[in-house]
Each structure stands twice: as C-alpha cells, then as structure tokens.
PDB file of C-alpha atoms in Angstrom:
ATOM      1  CA  UNK V   1     101.246 -34.784 -27.796  1.00 45.00           C
ATOM      2  CA  UNK V   2      99.223 -31.615 -27.301  1.00 47.00           C
ATOM      3  CA  UNK V   3      96.838 -30.353 -29.993  1.00 47.00           C
ATOM      4  CA  UNK V   4      99.113 -27.352 -30.640  1.00 53.00           C
ATOM      5  CA  UNK V   5     102.051 -29.577 -31.584  1.00 78.00           C
ATOM      6  CA  UNK V   6     100.211 -32.108 -33.714  1.00 91.00           C
ATOM      7  CA  UNK V   7     101.534 -32.203 -37.290  1.00 97.00           C
ATOM      8  CA  UNK V   8      99.710 -30.379 -40.031  1.00 97.00           C
ATOM      9  CA  UNK V   9      98.319 -32.942 -42.453  1.00 98.00           C
ATOM     10  CA  UNK V  10      99.219 -32.073 -46.043  1.00 98.00           C
ATOM     11  CA  UNK V  11      97.079 -33.812 -48.663  1.00 98.00           C
ATOM     12  CA  UNK V  12      98.982 -34.454 -51.908  1.00 98.00           C
ATOM     13  CA  UNK V  13      96.583 -35.520 -54.692  1.00 97.00           C
ATOM     14  CA  UNK V  14      97.601 -37.046 -57.996  1.00 95.00           C
ATOM     15  CA  UNK V  15      96.995 -35.381 -61.345  1.00 91.00           C
ATOM     16  CA  UNK V  16      93.219 -35.298 -61.052  1.00 84.00           C
ATOM     17  CA  UNK V  17      90.906 -32.336 -60.539  1.00 79.00           C
ATOM     18  CA  UNK V  18      89.151 -31.925 -57.196  1.00 83.00           C
ATOM     19  CA  UNK V  19      86.877 -34.937 -56.626  1.00 89.00           C
ATOM     20  CA  UNK V  20      84.265 -34.477 -53.909  1.00 91.00           C
ATOM     21  CA  UNK V  21      83.885 -38.168 -53.024  1.00 93.00           C
ATOM     22  CA  UNK V  22      87.578 -39.082 -53.199  1.00 96.00           C
ATOM     23  CA  UNK V  23      88.939 -40.504 -49.933  1.00 96.00           C
ATOM     24  CA  UNK V  24      91.514 -37.708 -49.666  1.00 97.00           C
ATOM     25  CA  UNK V  25      88.766 -35.074 -49.844  1.00 96.00           C
ATOM     26  CA  UNK V  26      86.698 -36.949 -47.276  1.00 96.00           C
ATOM     27  CA  UNK V  27      89.740 -37.474 -45.017  1.00 97.00           C
ATOM     28  CA  UNK V  28      90.580 -33.771 -45.113  1.00 97.00           C
ATOM     29  CA  UNK V  29      87.012 -32.911 -44.136  1.00 96.00           C
ATOM     30  CA  UNK V  30      86.948 -35.491 -41.350  1.00 96.00           C
ATOM     31  CA  UNK V  31      90.272 -34.394 -39.862  1.00 96.00           C
ATOM     32  CA  UNK V  32      89.259 -30.731 -40.038  1.00 96.00           C
ATOM     33  CA  UNK V  33      86.035 -31.544 -38.188  1.00 96.00           C
ATOM     34  CA  UNK V  34      88.088 -33.127 -35.397  1.00 94.00           C
ATOM     35  CA  UNK V  35      90.173 -29.977 -35.028  1.00 94.00           C
ATOM     36  CA  UNK V  36      93.198 -30.988 -37.107  1.00 95.00           C
ATOM     37  CA  UNK V  37      94.993 -28.504 -39.318  1.00 96.00           C
ATOM     38  CA  UNK V  38      94.837 -29.742 -42.907  1.00 97.00           C
ATOM     39  CA  UNK V  39      96.263 -28.271 -46.092  1.00 97.00           C
ATOM     40  CA  UNK V  40      95.543 -29.631 -49.569  1.00 97.00           C
ATOM     41  CA  UNK V  41      97.793 -29.116 -52.579  1.00 97.00           C
ATOM     42  CA  UNK V  42      95.519 -27.580 -55.247  1.00 94.00           C
ATOM     43  CA  UNK V  43      95.285 -29.065 -58.749  1.00 90.00           C
ATOM     44  CA  UNK V  44      97.298 -27.480 -61.527  1.00 91.00           C
ATOM     45  CA  UNK V  45      95.480 -25.287 -64.011  1.00 86.00           C
ATOM     46  CA  UNK V  46      98.187 -25.561 -66.666  1.00 83.00           C
ATOM     47  CA  UNK V  47     101.173 -27.755 -67.519  1.00 84.00           C
ATOM     48  CA  UNK V  48      99.377 -30.540 -65.703  1.00 88.00           C
ATOM     49  CA  UNK V  49     101.687 -33.340 -66.770  1.00 95.00           C
ATOM     50  CA  UNK V  50     104.829 -31.637 -65.463  1.00 96.00           C
ATOM     51  CA  UNK V  51     106.291 -33.360 -62.409  1.00 97.00           C
ATOM     52  CA  UNK V  52     108.252 -30.253 -61.470  1.00 96.00           C
ATOM     53  CA  UNK V  53     105.072 -28.155 -61.572  1.00 96.00           C
ATOM     54  CA  UNK V  54     103.401 -30.562 -59.135  1.00 97.00           C
ATOM     55  CA  UNK V  55     106.450 -30.462 -56.864  1.00 97.00           C
ATOM     56  CA  UNK V  56     106.410 -26.644 -56.984  1.00 96.00           C
ATOM     57  CA  UNK V  57     102.783 -26.624 -55.809  1.00 96.00           C
ATOM     58  CA  UNK V  58     103.717 -28.866 -52.882  1.00 97.00           C
ATOM     59  CA  UNK V  59     106.625 -26.529 -52.066  1.00 97.00           C
ATOM     60  CA  UNK V  60     104.190 -23.580 -52.016  1.00 97.00           C
ATOM     61  CA  UNK V  61     101.811 -25.292 -49.601  1.00 97.00           C
ATOM     62  CA  UNK V  62     104.607 -26.397 -47.260  1.00 97.00           C
ATOM     63  CA  UNK V  63     106.132 -22.901 -47.308  1.00 96.00           C
ATOM     64  CA  UNK V  64     102.815 -21.557 -45.973  1.00 95.00           C
ATOM     65  CA  UNK V  65     102.768 -24.110 -43.131  1.00 95.00           C
ATOM     66  CA  UNK V  66     104.598 -23.898 -39.811  1.00 93.00           C
ATOM     67  CA  UNK V  67     105.570 -26.744 -37.521  1.00 95.00           C
ATOM     68  CA  UNK V  68     105.770 -30.479 -38.205  1.00 96.00           C
ATOM     69  CA  UNK V  69     104.067 -32.078 -41.184  1.00 97.00           C
ATOM     70  CA  UNK V  70     102.440 -35.377 -42.052  1.00 98.00           C
ATOM     71  CA  UNK V  71     102.017 -36.030 -45.772  1.00 98.00           C
ATOM     72  CA  UNK V  72      99.098 -38.013 -47.214  1.00 98.00           C
ATOM     73  CA  UNK V  73      99.618 -38.755 -50.904  1.00 98.00           C
ATOM     74  CA  UNK V  74      97.747 -40.732 -53.525  1.00 98.00           C
ATOM     75  CA  UNK V  75      98.709 -41.958 -56.996  1.00 97.00           C
ATOM     76  CA  UNK V  76     101.096 -39.554 -58.746  1.00 97.00           C
ATOM     77  CA  UNK V  77     101.025 -37.490 -55.555  1.00 97.00           C
ATOM     78  CA  UNK V  78     103.206 -40.235 -54.042  1.00 98.00           C
ATOM     79  CA  UNK V  79     105.838 -39.618 -56.702  1.00 98.00           C
ATOM     80  CA  UNK V  80     105.497 -35.855 -56.200  1.00 98.00           C
ATOM     81  CA  UNK V  81     106.143 -36.403 -52.492  1.00 98.00           C
ATOM     82  CA  UNK V  82     109.165 -38.624 -53.119  1.00 98.00           C
ATOM     83  CA  UNK V  83     110.679 -36.146 -55.562  1.00 97.00           C
ATOM     84  CA  UNK V  84     110.033 -33.247 -53.174  1.00 97.00           C
ATOM     85  CA  UNK V  85     111.884 -35.157 -50.444  1.00 97.00           C
ATOM     86  CA  UNK V  86     114.941 -35.483 -52.699  1.00 93.00           C
ATOM     87  CA  UNK V  87     115.317 -31.720 -53.083  1.00 91.00           C
ATOM     88  CA  UNK V  88     113.784 -30.124 -50.006  1.00 90.00           C
ATOM     89  CA  UNK V  89     113.763 -30.415 -46.245  1.00 87.00           C
ATOM     90  CA  UNK V  90     111.094 -29.990 -43.573  1.00 94.00           C
ATOM     91  CA  UNK V  91     110.030 -31.505 -40.262  1.00 95.00           C
ATOM     92  CA  UNK V  92     108.096 -34.413 -41.763  1.00 96.00           C
ATOM     93  CA  UNK V  93     106.887 -36.900 -39.166  1.00 95.00           C
ATOM     94  CA  UNK V  94     105.728 -39.410 -41.754  1.00 96.00           C
ATOM     95  CA  UNK V  95     104.075 -40.004 -45.113  1.00 97.00           C
ATOM     96  CA  UNK V  96     101.209 -42.205 -46.245  1.00 98.00           C
ATOM     97  CA  UNK V  97     101.794 -43.160 -49.889  1.00 98.00           C
ATOM     98  CA  UNK V  98      98.641 -44.783 -51.224  1.00 98.00           C
ATOM     99  CA  UNK V  99      98.691 -46.774 -54.488  1.00 98.00           C
ATOM    100  CA  UNK V 100     101.709 -45.145 -56.121  1.00 98.00           C
ATOM    101  CA  UNK V 101     101.702 -45.743 -59.888  1.00 98.00           C
ATOM    102  CA  UNK V 102     104.441 -47.582 -61.738  1.00 97.00           C
ATOM    103  CA  UNK V 103     105.472 -44.998 -64.321  1.00 97.00           C
ATOM    104  CA  UNK V 104     108.410 -47.155 -65.440  1.00 96.00           C
ATOM    105  CA  UNK V 105     105.979 -49.630 -67.048  1.00 95.00           C
ATOM    106  CA  UNK V 106     103.557 -48.734 -69.884  1.00 96.00           C
ATOM    107  CA  UNK V 107     100.155 -47.705 -68.527  1.00 96.00           C
ATOM    108  CA  UNK V 108      96.745 -48.757 -69.870  1.00 95.00           C
ATOM    109  CA  UNK V 109      95.276 -47.003 -72.894  1.00 94.00           C
ATOM    110  CA  UNK V 110      94.115 -43.485 -72.151  1.00 91.00           C
ATOM    111  CA  UNK V 111      96.990 -42.704 -69.796  1.00 94.00           C
ATOM    112  CA  UNK V 112     100.233 -40.891 -70.687  1.00 95.00           C
ATOM    113  CA  UNK V 113     102.726 -42.893 -72.727  1.00 96.00           C
ATOM    114  CA  UNK V 114     106.193 -43.813 -71.410  1.00 95.00           C
ATOM    115  CA  UNK V 115     107.673 -41.114 -73.664  1.00 96.00           C
ATOM    116  CA  UNK V 116     105.289 -38.467 -72.334  1.00 96.00           C
ATOM    117  CA  UNK V 117     106.033 -39.436 -68.735  1.00 97.00           C
ATOM    118  CA  UNK V 118     109.778 -39.345 -69.301  1.00 96.00           C
ATOM    119  CA  UNK V 119     109.595 -35.990 -71.083  1.00 97.00           C
ATOM    120  CA  UNK V 120     107.484 -34.602 -68.224  1.00 97.00           C
ATOM    121  CA  UNK V 121     109.985 -35.748 -65.566  1.00 97.00           C
ATOM    122  CA  UNK V 122     108.076 -38.660 -64.033  1.00 97.00           C
ATOM    123  CA  UNK V 123     110.234 -41.466 -65.381  1.00 95.00           C
ATOM    124  CA  UNK V 124     112.410 -43.051 -64.294  1.00 95.00           C
ATOM    125  CA  UNK V 125     110.729 -43.082 -60.903  1.00 95.00           C
ATOM    126  CA  UNK V 126     112.919 -41.676 -58.126  1.00 94.00           C
ATOM    127  CA  UNK V 127     114.199 -44.368 -55.774  1.00 94.00           C
ATOM    128  CA  UNK V 128     116.343 -44.554 -52.645  1.00 95.00           C
ATOM    129  CA  UNK V 129     115.381 -44.310 -48.946  1.00 96.00           C
ATOM    130  CA  UNK V 130     113.125 -41.469 -47.849  1.00 97.00           C
ATOM    131  CA  UNK V 131     114.352 -39.277 -44.975  1.00 96.00           C
ATOM    132  CA  UNK V 132     111.190 -39.875 -42.917  1.00 96.00           C
ATOM    133  CA  UNK V 133     108.977 -42.838 -41.922  1.00 96.00           C
ATOM    134  CA  UNK V 134     106.493 -43.876 -44.568  1.00 97.00           C
ATOM    135  CA  UNK V 135     103.797 -46.418 -45.317  1.00 97.00           C
ATOM    136  CA  UNK V 136     103.046 -47.601 -48.845  1.00 98.00           C
ATOM    137  CA  UNK V 137      99.451 -48.848 -49.124  1.00 97.00           C
ATOM    138  CA  UNK V 138      99.298 -51.132 -52.151  1.00 97.00           C
ATOM    139  CA  UNK V 139      96.474 -52.718 -54.111  1.00 97.00           C
ATOM    140  CA  UNK V 140      96.544 -56.193 -55.611  1.00 97.00           C
ATOM    141  CA  UNK V 141      94.404 -55.035 -58.555  1.00 97.00           C
ATOM    142  CA  UNK V 142      95.763 -51.579 -59.359  1.00 97.00           C
ATOM    143  CA  UNK V 143      95.745 -51.021 -63.141  1.00 97.00           C
ATOM    144  CA  UNK V 144      98.513 -48.424 -62.725  1.00 97.00           C
ATOM    145  CA  UNK V 145     100.975 -50.616 -60.863  1.00 97.00           C
ATOM    146  CA  UNK V 146     101.285 -54.297 -60.077  1.00 97.00           C
ATOM    147  CA  UNK V 147     101.672 -55.323 -56.453  1.00 98.00           C
ATOM    148  CA  UNK V 148     105.141 -56.696 -57.211  1.00 98.00           C
ATOM    149  CA  UNK V 149     106.344 -53.426 -58.745  1.00 97.00           C
ATOM    150  CA  UNK V 150     104.822 -51.264 -56.004  1.00 98.00           C
ATOM    151  CA  UNK V 151     106.372 -53.518 -53.357  1.00 98.00           C
ATOM    152  CA  UNK V 152     109.746 -52.907 -55.019  1.00 98.00           C
ATOM    153  CA  UNK V 153     109.165 -49.151 -54.761  1.00 98.00           C
ATOM    154  CA  UNK V 154     108.331 -49.535 -51.077  1.00 98.00           C
ATOM    155  CA  UNK V 155     111.569 -51.436 -50.502  1.00 97.00           C
ATOM    156  CA  UNK V 156     113.602 -48.799 -52.329  1.00 97.00           C
ATOM    157  CA  UNK V 157     111.971 -45.970 -50.403  1.00 97.00           C
ATOM    158  CA  UNK V 158     112.447 -47.753 -47.068  1.00 96.00           C
ATOM    159  CA  UNK V 159     108.675 -47.757 -46.547  1.00 97.00           C
ATOM    160  CA  UNK V 160     106.503 -50.216 -44.655  1.00 96.00           C
ATOM    161  CA  UNK V 161     104.361 -52.041 -47.206  1.00 97.00           C
ATOM    162  CA  UNK V 162     100.711 -52.728 -46.370  1.00 96.00           C
ATOM    163  CA  UNK V 163      98.676 -54.766 -48.834  1.00 96.00           C
ATOM    164  CA  UNK V 164      95.061 -53.601 -49.080  1.00 96.00           C
ATOM    165  CA  UNK V 165      93.810 -56.364 -51.360  1.00 95.00           C
ATOM    166  CA  UNK V 166      91.371 -55.849 -54.226  1.00 96.00           C
ATOM    167  CA  UNK V 167      90.863 -52.061 -54.157  1.00 96.00           C
ATOM    168  CA  UNK V 168      91.802 -51.123 -57.727  1.00 96.00           C
ATOM    169  CA  UNK V 169      93.467 -47.699 -57.746  1.00 96.00           C
ATOM    170  CA  UNK V 170      91.695 -46.790 -54.491  1.00 96.00           C
ATOM    171  CA  UNK V 171      89.620 -44.063 -56.112  1.00 94.00           C
ATOM    172  CA  UNK V 172      85.977 -43.470 -57.042  1.00 93.00           C
ATOM    173  CA  UNK V 173      86.593 -44.914 -60.511  1.00 90.00           C
ATOM    174  CA  UNK V 174      87.500 -48.171 -58.752  1.00 91.00           C
ATOM    175  CA  UNK V 175      84.345 -47.985 -56.654  1.00 89.00           C
ATOM    176  CA  UNK V 176      86.040 -46.550 -53.555  1.00 88.00           C
ATOM    177  CA  UNK V 177      85.029 -43.349 -51.786  1.00 88.00           C
ATOM    178  CA  UNK V 178      85.574 -43.236 -48.014  1.00 91.00           C
ATOM    179  CA  UNK V 179      88.669 -45.051 -46.765  1.00 94.00           C
ATOM    180  CA  UNK V 180      88.539 -45.274 -42.940  1.00 89.00           C
ATOM    181  CA  UNK V 181      91.923 -46.967 -42.930  1.00 92.00           C
ATOM    182  CA  UNK V 182      93.583 -43.719 -44.013  1.00 95.00           C
ATOM    183  CA  UNK V 183      92.841 -42.087 -40.678  1.00 94.00           C
ATOM    184  CA  UNK V 184      94.288 -45.098 -38.854  1.00 94.00           C
ATOM    185  CA  UNK V 185      97.465 -44.870 -40.899  1.00 96.00           C
ATOM    186  CA  UNK V 186      97.739 -41.153 -40.111  1.00 96.00           C
ATOM    187  CA  UNK V 187      97.519 -41.966 -36.416  1.00 93.00           C
ATOM    188  CA  UNK V 188     100.096 -44.739 -36.783  1.00 93.00           C
ATOM    189  CA  UNK V 189     102.569 -42.430 -38.476  1.00 95.00           C
ATOM    190  CA  UNK V 190     101.933 -39.572 -36.077  1.00 92.00           C
ATOM    191  CA  UNK V 191     102.625 -41.731 -33.061  1.00 89.00           C
ATOM    192  CA  UNK V 192     105.539 -43.646 -34.545  1.00 84.00           C
ATOM    193  CA  UNK V 193     103.645 -46.913 -34.871  1.00 74.00           C
ATOM    194  CA  UNK V 194     104.223 -47.434 -38.596  1.00 63.00           C
ATOM    195  CA  UNK V 195     106.478 -50.454 -38.066  1.00 53.00           C
ATOM    196  CA  UNK V 196     103.708 -52.295 -36.256  1.00 44.00           C
ATOM    197  CA  UNK V 197     100.608 -50.577 -37.596  1.00 44.00           C
ATOM    198  CA  UNK V 198      97.604 -52.866 -38.086  1.00 42.00           C
ATOM    199  CA  UNK V 199      96.186 -53.433 -41.540  1.00 45.00           C
ATOM    200  CA  UNK V 200      93.021 -51.292 -41.599  1.00 42.00           C
ATOM    201  CA  UNK V 201      90.188 -52.405 -43.819  1.00 43.00           C
ATOM    202  CA  UNK V 202      89.883 -50.332 -47.034  1.00 46.00           C
TER     203      UNK V 202
END
C-alpha cells in the first residue's frame, strides 16, 4: 500500500474536552510525525450531551476527508462511531473502539443518569453488525462498563474483542497516557489483520 492510498485516521473522542496527555492526542501526534494524515473530531462547545450533535461533528470531519478512512474511537466516541455507521456510508477500512461505555446500565455518581442518556439519544445503545472490520479493546476494570457487557457489545457489532486487563477507562484519570498498543491496532486494521492481531500491551 503506497503512502498516497493509506487511510486517513479519524480520531473520535468521547465527550471530554481536549486532553493533551490522552492516548488519542498522543497517537494523533505520533501518526502525523510519521507522515500519516490524521483528522480529529473537535469537542462540542454546546449541547454536549446530545448524541446526534456528536454524530454531526463526525459527519463534518468525514465530509472534509477524501479517500479511505480508519476510525479510532474512545469511550462515547465508540457509540458515536457506531451510530454514524447506521446512518451514513464511507470507505471505512476499519475501526478501533476502545473501552466503549455501557450506557444501558446506570453509571457511577457524577456521570449522566439513565434518563439523561436516553433523552440525549445514547440509550438504548445501538447494536447489530457494523459494515466494516472493527476491534473492541476492553478493560477488566472499566467503571463505565463491565467486561461482560462490553464483550456483549463486541459480539453484537461483529467486532474482534481484545481484553486489555486492568486499565480502568484507558484515560489519564485511570493513570494511562500513552498507549503504544493503539498504533499496533491501527496497523492491524489497515492491513486486514484484525482477526489475528496480537494483544498489544496497554
């Protein structure tokens, strides 16, 4: 695959603001330094809990991108990606869905309530096979989704499940910044290896 035909990597964050030491930020910087084309969906400035508003931002970024795509999502960004795939079409070579939350189960205190998530369009979580290859990277200690529930999402989406172990929500609040495994997963998806991709260390 020549550099000119390599997929554009689209980073799909969750509902957070920009976080400098988040693995998605660091991955985008690393891939850009190696000559990859990377686009990041910007955070919302208003209506931040609306699922449709997050999907619309992803639509905007993809509309500004030509050629094949490879999506790299985290947290609620995974659900944004799944919902986008239900309504839209593009040449997506694969998607990395890291620690998707379980919005069908009450979240810990301080997070949106089930009623708020349902009213904002997040619940029930969209299920059914995705139209492109995907890898779900799951944590055994994610406060936003048990391994069992996330594994069920992976099965419903037709994704390859990779268990990362004790990585919390795979974010700085869980003590995780760089995630070298993300780049390995990107390579696996890009080259069609997701069915036999190794389990990179978090």
